[in-house]
CSV table of C-alpha atoms and ligand atoms in Angstrom, one decimal:
chain,number,residue,atom,x,y,z
A,1,MET,CA,119.7,122.7,115.2
A,2,GLU,CA,120.8,125.6,113.1
A,3,GLU,CA,120.3,123.9,109.7
A,4,LEU,CA,116.6,123.1,110.6
A,5,GLU,CA,116.0,126.7,111.8
A,6,LYS,CA,116.6,127.8,108.2
A,7,PHE,CA,113.4,125.9,107.2
A,8,LYS,CA,111.3,127.3,110.1
A,9,THR,CA,109.3,129.6,107.7
A,10,GLN,CA,108.5,126.8,105.3
A,11,ILE,CA,107.6,124.5,108.2
A,12,ALA,CA,105.3,127.2,109.7
A,13,MET,CA,103.7,127.8,106.3
A,14,CYS,CA,102.4,124.3,106.1
A,15,ASN,CA,98.7,124.4,106.5
A,16,ILE,CA,98.4,120.7,107.1
A,17,CYS,CA,96.1,120.3,104.1
A,18,ALA,CA,97.5,116.9,103.1
A,19,TRP,CA,97.6,117.5,99.3
A,20,CYS,CA,101.2,116.3,99.3
A,21,ARG,CA,100.2,113.1,101.0
A,22,ILE,CA,97.8,111.8,98.4
A,23,LYS,CA,100.5,110.8,95.9
A,24,CYS,CA,103.4,110.0,98.3
A,25,PRO,CA,104.5,106.5,97.4
A,26,VAL,CA,105.4,105.7,101.0
A,27,TYR,CA,102.1,106.9,102.5
A,28,SER,CA,100.2,105.2,99.7
A,29,VAL,CA,101.6,101.9,100.7
A,30,THR,CA,101.8,102.1,104.5
A,31,LYS,CA,98.9,104.5,105.2
A,32,TRP,CA,100.7,105.8,108.2
A,33,GLU,CA,100.4,109.6,108.6
A,34,SER,CA,104.0,109.9,110.0
A,35,GLU,CA,105.3,108.2,106.8
A,36,GLY,CA,103.9,110.8,104.5
A,37,PRO,CA,105.1,114.3,103.9
A,38,ARG,CA,102.4,116.1,105.9
A,39,GLY,CA,103.1,113.9,108.9
A,40,ARG,CA,106.9,114.6,108.6
A,41,MET,CA,106.1,118.3,108.4
A,42,ILE,CA,104.1,118.0,111.6
A,43,LEU,CA,106.9,116.1,113.3
A,44,LEU,CA,109.5,118.7,112.2
A,45,ARG,CA,107.2,121.5,113.4
A,46,GLY,CA,107.2,119.9,116.8
A,47,ILE,CA,111.0,119.8,116.8
A,48,VAL,CA,111.6,123.4,115.6
A,49,TYR,CA,109.2,124.7,118.2
A,50,GLY,CA,110.8,122.6,121.0
A,51,LEU,CA,107.7,120.5,121.5
A,52,LEU,CA,109.2,117.2,120.4
A,53,GLU,CA,112.5,115.5,120.9
A,54,PRO,CA,114.3,114.1,117.8
A,55,THR,CA,114.2,110.6,119.0
A,56,GLN,CA,115.5,107.7,116.8
A,57,LYS,CA,111.9,106.8,116.0
A,58,VAL,CA,111.1,110.4,114.8
A,59,ILE,CA,114.4,110.6,112.8
A,60,GLU,CA,113.6,107.3,111.1
A,61,LYS,CA,110.3,108.8,109.9
A,62,VAL,CA,112.3,111.6,108.2
A,63,TYR,CA,114.4,108.9,106.4
A,64,GLU,CA,111.4,106.9,105.3
A,65,CYS,CA,111.2,109.0,102.1
A,66,THR,CA,112.3,108.0,98.6
A,67,SER,CA,113.2,111.6,97.5
A,68,CYS,CA,110.7,111.1,94.7
A,69,ALA,CA,109.7,114.8,94.7
A,70,MET,CA,106.0,114.0,94.1
A,71,CYS,CA,105.1,116.1,97.2
A,72,ASN,CA,106.9,119.2,95.7
A,73,PHE,CA,104.5,118.9,92.7
A,74,ASN,CA,101.4,118.8,94.9
A,75,CYS,CA,101.9,121.5,97.6
A,76,ASP,CA,99.7,124.6,96.9
A,77,ALA,CA,101.3,126.5,99.8
A,78,GLY,CA,104.5,126.8,97.7
A,79,ILE,CA,106.5,124.6,100.1
A,80,SER,CA,109.1,122.1,99.0
A,81,PRO,CA,108.6,119.3,101.6
A,82,LEU,CA,111.5,117.4,100.0
A,83,GLU,CA,113.9,120.4,100.5
A,84,VAL,CA,112.7,120.6,104.2
A,85,MET,CA,113.3,116.8,104.5
A,86,LEU,CA,116.8,117.1,103.2
A,87,GLY,CA,117.5,120.1,105.5
A,88,ALA,CA,116.2,118.0,108.4
A,89,ARG,CA,118.5,115.1,107.5
A,90,ARG,CA,121.4,117.4,107.3
A,91,ALA,CA,120.6,119.0,110.6
A,92,PHE,CA,120.2,115.6,112.4
A,93,SER,CA,123.4,114.4,110.8
A,94,ARG,CA,125.3,117.5,111.9
A,95,ALA,CA,124.0,117.0,115.4
A,96,GLY,CA,125.3,113.4,115.3
A,97,VAL,CA,121.9,111.7,115.7
A,98,ALA,CA,121.4,110.6,112.1
A,99,PRO,CA,121.4,108.8,109.7
A,100,PRO,CA,119.7,105.8,111.1
A,101,PRO,CA,122.1,102.8,111.6
A,102,PRO,CA,121.6,101.0,108.3
A,103,ASN,CA,122.2,104.2,106.3
A,104,LYS,CA,125.1,105.2,108.5
A,105,ARG,CA,126.7,101.8,107.9
A,106,MET,CA,126.2,102.2,104.1
A,107,ASP,CA,127.7,105.7,104.1
A,108,MET,CA,130.7,104.4,106.1
A,109,ARG,CA,131.2,101.6,103.5
A,110,ILE,CA,131.0,104.2,100.7
A,111,ALA,CA,133.6,106.4,102.5
A,112,ARG,CA,135.9,103.4,102.9
A,113,ASP,CA,135.5,101.5,99.6
A,114,LYS,CA,134.1,104.3,97.3
A,115,ASN,CA,131.2,102.0,96.6
A,116,PRO,CA,128.2,100.7,98.6
A,117,TYR,CA,129.0,97.0,98.0
A,118,ALA,CA,132.0,96.4,100.3
A,119,SER,CA,134.1,95.5,97.2
A,120,PRO,CA,137.6,96.8,96.7
A,121,GLN,CA,138.0,99.7,94.3
A,122,GLU,CA,140.1,97.5,92.0
A,123,ALA,CA,137.0,95.3,91.4
A,124,ARG,CA,135.0,98.2,89.9
A,125,PHE,CA,136.2,97.5,86.3
A,126,GLN,CA,138.2,94.3,86.6
A,127,TRP,CA,135.6,92.6,84.4
A,128,LEU,CA,135.8,95.1,81.6
A,129,ASP,CA,138.4,94.4,78.9
A,130,VAL,CA,138.5,97.6,76.8
A,131,THR,CA,141.2,100.0,75.7
A,132,LEU,CA,140.2,103.6,75.7
A,133,PRO,CA,142.2,106.9,75.4
A,134,GLU,CA,143.3,108.7,78.6
A,135,LYS,CA,141.9,112.0,77.3
A,136,SER,CA,138.7,112.4,75.4
A,137,ASP,CA,135.8,114.9,74.9
A,138,GLY,CA,133.4,112.6,76.7
A,139,VAL,CA,133.7,110.6,80.0
A,140,LEU,CA,131.4,107.7,80.5
A,141,PHE,CA,130.7,107.6,84.3
A,142,VAL,CA,129.3,104.1,84.9
A,143,GLY,CA,128.2,104.5,88.6
A,144,CYS,CA,128.3,101.9,91.4
A,145,VAL,CA,125.1,100.0,90.7
A,146,ASN,CA,125.9,99.3,87.1
A,147,ALA,CA,129.6,98.6,87.7
A,148,PHE,CA,128.9,96.1,90.5
A,149,ARG,CA,125.5,94.7,89.6
A,150,HIS,CA,124.7,95.2,85.9
A,151,GLN,CA,128.1,94.5,84.2
A,152,GLU,CA,126.6,93.0,81.0
A,153,THR,CA,124.6,96.2,80.3
A,154,VAL,CA,127.8,98.3,80.8
A,155,LYS,CA,129.7,96.0,78.4
A,156,LYS,CA,127.0,96.5,75.8
A,157,ALA,CA,127.0,100.3,76.3
A,158,VAL,CA,130.8,100.5,75.9
A,159,SER,CA,130.8,98.3,72.8
A,160,MET,CA,128.0,100.2,71.3
A,161,LEU,CA,129.7,103.6,71.8
A,162,LYS,CA,133.0,102.2,70.6
A,163,ALA,CA,131.6,100.6,67.5
A,164,ALA,CA,129.8,103.9,66.7
A,165,GLY,CA,133.2,105.7,66.9
A,166,TYR,CA,131.9,107.9,69.7
A,167,ASP,CA,134.7,110.0,71.3
A,168,PHE,CA,134.7,108.9,74.9
A,169,THR,CA,136.8,107.4,77.7
A,170,LEU,CA,136.1,105.8,81.1
A,171,LEU,CA,137.6,106.5,84.5
A,172,LYS,CA,139.0,103.2,85.8
A,173,ASP,CA,139.2,104.9,89.2
A,174,GLU,CA,135.8,106.6,89.3
A,175,VAL,CA,134.4,106.8,92.8
A,176,CYS,CA,130.7,106.6,94.0
A,177,CYS,CA,128.9,109.8,92.8
A,178,GLY,CA,127.9,110.5,96.3
A,179,MET,CA,124.1,110.3,95.9
A,180,HIS,CA,123.5,108.0,98.9
A,181,PRO,CA,125.4,110.2,101.4
A,182,TYR,CA,124.0,113.4,99.8
A,183,TRP,CA,120.4,112.3,100.4
A,184,ASP,CA,121.3,110.9,103.9
A,185,GLY,CA,122.4,114.5,104.8
A,186,GLN,CA,126.0,113.5,105.0
A,187,THR,CA,127.0,116.5,103.0
A,188,GLU,CA,130.8,116.4,103.9
A,189,LEU,CA,131.2,112.9,102.5
A,190,ALA,CA,129.1,113.7,99.4
A,191,LYS,CA,131.4,116.7,98.9
A,192,GLN,CA,134.6,114.7,99.2
A,193,LEU,CA,133.3,112.2,96.6
A,194,ALA,CA,132.2,115.0,94.3
A,195,GLU,CA,135.6,116.7,94.5
A,196,GLN,CA,137.4,113.5,93.8
A,197,ASN,CA,135.3,112.8,90.7
A,198,ALA,CA,135.5,116.4,89.5
A,199,LEU,CA,139.3,116.1,89.6
A,200,LEU,CA,139.2,112.9,87.6
A,201,PHE,CA,137.0,114.5,85.0
A,202,ASP,CA,139.3,117.5,84.8
A,203,LYS,CA,142.3,115.2,84.0
A,204,THR,CA,140.6,113.7,80.9
A,205,GLU,CA,140.0,117.3,79.5
A,206,ALA,CA,136.5,116.2,78.7
A,207,SER,CA,133.6,118.7,78.2
A,208,THR,CA,130.8,116.2,78.8
A,209,VAL,CA,130.0,113.5,81.4
A,210,ILE,CA,127.8,110.7,80.1
A,211,THR,CA,126.0,108.4,82.5
A,212,PRO,CA,123.7,105.4,82.2
A,213,CYS,CA,122.3,106.1,85.7
A,214,ALA,CA,119.4,108.4,86.7
A,215,GLY,CA,120.9,108.9,90.2
A,216,CYS,CA,124.3,109.9,89.0
A,217,TYR,CA,122.7,112.2,86.4
A,218,SER,CA,120.7,114.1,89.0
A,219,THR,CA,123.7,114.1,91.4
A,220,PHE,CA,125.9,115.7,88.8
A,221,THR,CA,123.4,118.2,87.5
A,222,LYS,CA,121.7,119.2,90.8
A,223,ALA,CA,124.1,118.3,93.7
A,224,TYR,CA,127.6,118.8,92.2
A,225,PRO,CA,127.1,122.5,91.4
A,226,GLU,CA,126.3,123.0,95.1
A,227,LEU,CA,129.0,120.6,96.4
A,228,VAL,CA,132.0,121.6,94.2
A,229,GLY,CA,131.0,125.1,93.1
A,230,ASN,CA,132.1,125.5,89.4
A,231,PHE,CA,131.2,122.1,88.0
A,232,GLY,CA,131.6,123.1,84.4
A,233,PHE,CA,130.8,119.8,82.7
A,234,LYS,CA,127.8,119.2,80.4
A,235,VAL,CA,125.9,116.1,81.7
A,236,LYS,CA,124.2,113.7,79.3
A,237,HIS,CA,122.2,110.6,80.0
A,238,ILE,CA,123.3,107.7,77.8
A,239,SER,CA,119.8,107.5,76.3
A,240,GLU,CA,120.4,111.0,74.8
A,241,VAL,CA,123.7,110.0,73.3
A,242,ILE,CA,122.4,106.7,71.7
A,243,ARG,CA,119.2,108.5,70.5
A,244,ASP,CA,121.4,111.1,68.7
A,245,LEU,CA,123.6,108.4,67.2
A,246,ALA,CA,120.5,106.5,66.0
A,247,LYS,CA,119.0,109.7,64.5
A,248,GLU,CA,122.2,110.5,62.7
A,249,GLY,CA,122.3,107.0,61.2
A,250,VAL,CA,125.6,106.0,62.9
A,251,ILE,CA,123.7,103.4,64.8
A,252,GLU,CA,121.1,101.5,62.8
A,253,LEU,CA,118.3,99.8,64.7
A,254,ARG,CA,116.9,96.8,62.9
A,255,GLU,CA,113.5,95.2,62.8
A,256,GLY,CA,113.0,92.4,65.3
A,257,GLU,CA,110.2,90.8,67.3
A,258,ALA,CA,107.1,93.0,67.4
A,259,VAL,CA,106.8,93.8,71.1
A,260,LYS,CA,105.0,96.2,73.4
A,261,VAL,CA,107.1,97.9,76.0
A,262,THR,CA,106.4,100.4,78.7
A,263,TYR,CA,108.7,103.0,80.2
A,264,HIS,CA,109.3,103.9,83.8
A,265,ASP,CA,110.4,107.5,84.4
A,266,PRO,CA,113.0,107.4,87.2
A,267,CYS,CA,112.1,110.2,89.7
A,268,HIS,CA,115.6,111.6,89.6
A,269,LEU,CA,115.5,112.0,85.9
A,270,GLY,CA,111.8,113.0,85.5
A,271,ARG,CA,110.6,115.2,88.3
A,272,HIS,CA,114.1,116.2,89.5
A,273,CYS,CA,115.6,117.0,86.1
A,274,ASN,CA,112.6,117.4,83.8
A,275,PHE,CA,114.1,114.7,81.5
A,276,TYR,CA,111.3,112.8,79.9
A,277,ASP,CA,111.7,112.6,76.1
A,278,PRO,CA,115.1,111.1,75.1
A,279,PRO,CA,114.4,107.6,76.3
A,280,ARG,CA,110.9,107.7,74.7
A,281,GLU,CA,112.3,109.0,71.4
A,282,LEU,CA,114.9,106.3,71.4
A,283,ILE,CA,112.3,103.5,72.1
A,284,LYS,CA,110.2,104.9,69.2
A,285,LEU,CA,113.2,104.6,66.8
A,286,ILE,CA,113.3,100.9,67.3
A,287,PRO,CA,111.4,99.2,64.4
A,288,GLY,CA,108.7,96.8,65.7
A,289,VAL,CA,108.8,98.2,69.3
A,290,GLU,CA,105.6,99.8,70.5
A,291,LEU,CA,105.7,102.1,73.5
A,292,VAL,CA,102.6,101.9,75.7
A,293,GLU,CA,102.5,104.5,78.5
A,294,MET,CA,101.5,103.5,82.0
A,295,GLU,CA,98.5,105.5,83.4
A,296,LYS,CA,101.0,107.4,85.6
A,297,ASN,CA,103.8,108.7,83.5
A,298,ARG,CA,106.2,111.7,83.1
A,299,SER,CA,105.7,114.1,86.1
A,300,GLU,CA,102.9,111.9,87.4
A,301,ALA,CA,104.9,108.7,87.3
A,302,ASN,CA,104.9,106.6,90.4
A,303,CYS,CA,108.2,106.0,92.2
A,304,CYS,CA,110.0,102.6,92.2
A,305,GLY,CA,110.6,102.9,95.9
A,306,GLY,CA,114.4,102.5,95.8
A,307,GLY,CA,115.7,106.1,96.1
A,308,GLY,CA,116.5,108.5,99.0
A,309,GLY,CA,118.2,105.7,101.0
A,310,LEU,CA,114.9,103.9,101.6
A,311,PHE,CA,116.2,100.7,100.0
A,312,THR,CA,118.9,100.8,102.6
A,313,LEU,CA,116.7,101.7,105.6
A,314,ASN,CA,113.7,99.5,104.8
A,315,PRO,CA,114.2,97.2,101.7
A,316,GLU,CA,110.9,95.5,102.4
A,317,LEU,CA,109.0,98.8,102.1
A,318,ALA,CA,111.0,99.7,99.0
A,319,VAL,CA,110.0,96.5,97.2
A,320,ARG,CA,106.3,96.9,98.3
A,321,ILE,CA,106.4,100.3,96.6
A,322,ALA,CA,108.0,98.8,93.5
A,323,GLU,CA,105.3,96.1,93.4
A,324,ARG,CA,102.7,98.8,92.9
A,325,ARG,CA,104.7,100.1,89.9
A,326,VAL,CA,105.1,96.7,88.4
A,327,LYS,CA,101.3,96.1,88.6
A,328,GLU,CA,100.8,99.4,86.7
A,329,ALA,CA,103.2,98.3,84.1
A,330,GLU,CA,101.5,94.9,83.8
A,331,ALA,CA,98.2,96.7,83.1
A,332,THR,CA,99.7,98.0,79.8
A,333,GLY,CA,100.0,94.5,78.4
A,334,SER,CA,103.7,95.0,77.8
A,335,LYS,CA,106.3,92.4,77.6
A,336,TYR,CA,109.1,94.6,78.9
A,337,LEU,CA,109.3,97.3,81.6
A,338,ILE,CA,112.1,99.6,80.4
A,339,THR,CA,114.2,101.6,82.8
A,340,VAL,CA,117.2,103.9,82.4
A,341,CYS,CA,118.2,103.7,86.0
A,342,PRO,CA,120.0,100.7,87.5
A,343,LEU,CA,118.6,101.3,90.9
A,344,CYS,CA,115.0,101.4,89.6
A,345,ARG,CA,115.9,98.3,87.6
A,346,THR,CA,117.1,96.4,90.6
A,347,ASN,CA,114.1,97.3,92.7
A,348,LEU,CA,111.5,96.7,90.0
A,349,ASP,CA,113.1,93.4,89.1
A,350,LEU,CA,112.9,92.2,92.8
A,351,ALA,CA,109.2,93.3,92.8
A,352,SER,CA,108.5,91.6,89.5
A,353,LYS,CA,110.0,88.3,90.7
A,354,ARG,CA,108.2,88.5,94.0
A,355,LEU,CA,104.9,89.0,92.2
A,356,ASP,CA,105.8,86.1,89.9
A,357,SER,CA,105.1,88.6,87.0
A,358,GLN,CA,105.6,87.7,83.3
A,359,LEU,CA,106.8,91.3,82.8
A,360,ARG,CA,110.6,91.5,82.1
A,361,VAL,CA,112.4,94.4,83.6
A,362,CYS,CA,115.2,95.6,81.3
A,363,ASP,CA,117.5,98.5,80.8
A,364,LEU,CA,117.0,100.5,77.6
A,365,VAL,CA,120.6,99.8,76.7
A,366,ASP,CA,119.9,96.1,76.6
A,367,LEU,CA,116.8,96.6,74.5
A,368,VAL,CA,118.7,98.7,72.0
A,369,ALA,CA,121.7,96.3,72.0
A,370,SER,CA,119.4,93.5,71.0
A,371,ARG,CA,118.3,95.4,67.9
A,372,LEU,CA,121.6,96.9,66.9
A,373,ARG,CA,123.4,97.2,63.6
A,374,VAL,CA,126.3,99.7,63.6
A,375,THR,CA,127.0,101.1,60.2
A,376,GLY,CA,129.7,103.7,61.1
A,377,GLU,CA,128.1,106.0,58.5
A,378,ALA,CA,127.4,109.5,60.0
B,1,SF4,S1,109.7,112.9,98.3
B,1,SF4,FE1,108.2,111.3,97.7
B,1,SF4,S2,108.5,109.8,99.3
B,1,SF4,FE2,109.4,111.7,100.1
B,1,SF4,S3,107.7,112.6,101.2
B,1,SF4,FE3,107.7,113.5,99.2
B,1,SF4,S4,106.2,112.2,98.0
B,1,SF4,FE4,106.8,111.1,99.9
B,2,SF4,S1,100.6,120.1,100.6
B,2,SF4,FE1,102.1,121.7,101.5
B,2,SF4,S2,100.8,122.8,102.9
B,2,SF4,FE2,99.7,120.9,102.5
B,2,SF4,S3,100.3,119.5,104.1
B,2,SF4,FE3,101.7,119.2,102.4
B,2,SF4,S4,103.5,120.5,102.8
B,2,SF4,FE4,101.8,121.2,104.1
């Protein structure tokens, strides 16, 4: 497995100290060595030195990872266990022995339908009645989870930007950003999707891509430059755009119910992209809303459990990880758990319902929309 050989040095450098394991969300919940980063490094060492066969069971362990990047922040040996894990997934995929069946089926659906929900492409924006220009300086890339699961939030985001006079358009034929196949090691499929989207962005003559999804954001900023080469677009998360409009006075946020909220840092915005402040700054601009941090926040924030394809492979485990995060949010005494990622939102919401929690999981766009007064005055 040539791709895995590239990581032989990193794998050999691992001194099996287990620092990376302490904060791994999967290990923290299951307590199985093989389901933490150190255990995976040991399994991969066995494979690169020819002592272990990459059986389906072993491969599954490599896929039981949320791609949260916590291990990268905790390895004193200077290894990126996550980079090694992605390399291994790519190597197994190239050898035709991965991804595991649920992930493979999901990737096949994405290749066929351009979304993970087995819905026809025409259904992506059938529910959205809006007229926007064909060419614009900004493109709003909605992403699959929002387009198929959180349509009310998208409608609010579109109305808000439109009412504020923000120069943007939307691609009715956008395709999945490719995050799922990318983290599954299905690089060719991720590349095809990236090229398709990059071509669509080009046609709009936009300079900036705006997204309300943490996964799309990290895929555009981290994966697209690798997949399509010269991806020359500026990428903004929608929370940045709305924060700026609110700061400029174009969007006026009015006083409402005095509430405490807490904010969940999505791993793919936080640790992956060092993006921590804009959502917090926006929350603090809303009169009457008090932001109370969870004990684990910013680069220390615990994962929601849904990323890296884990929600596809083992949804039960993904929700158990989310339950841990919901309990941390409950401890702040907040009424709302705010996210800026539709996948985190979906997973945390499932966990909150399963725990019968009083905490309401909500996208930041929904919170802002409930306190909105657009003045149109810049
Ligand atoms: S990326 Fe996160 S889930 Fe995956 S091994 Fe590292 S700490 Fe564990
Ligand atoms: S912290 Fe680094 S050196 Fe220690 S077990 Fe994890 S990957 Fe290996």
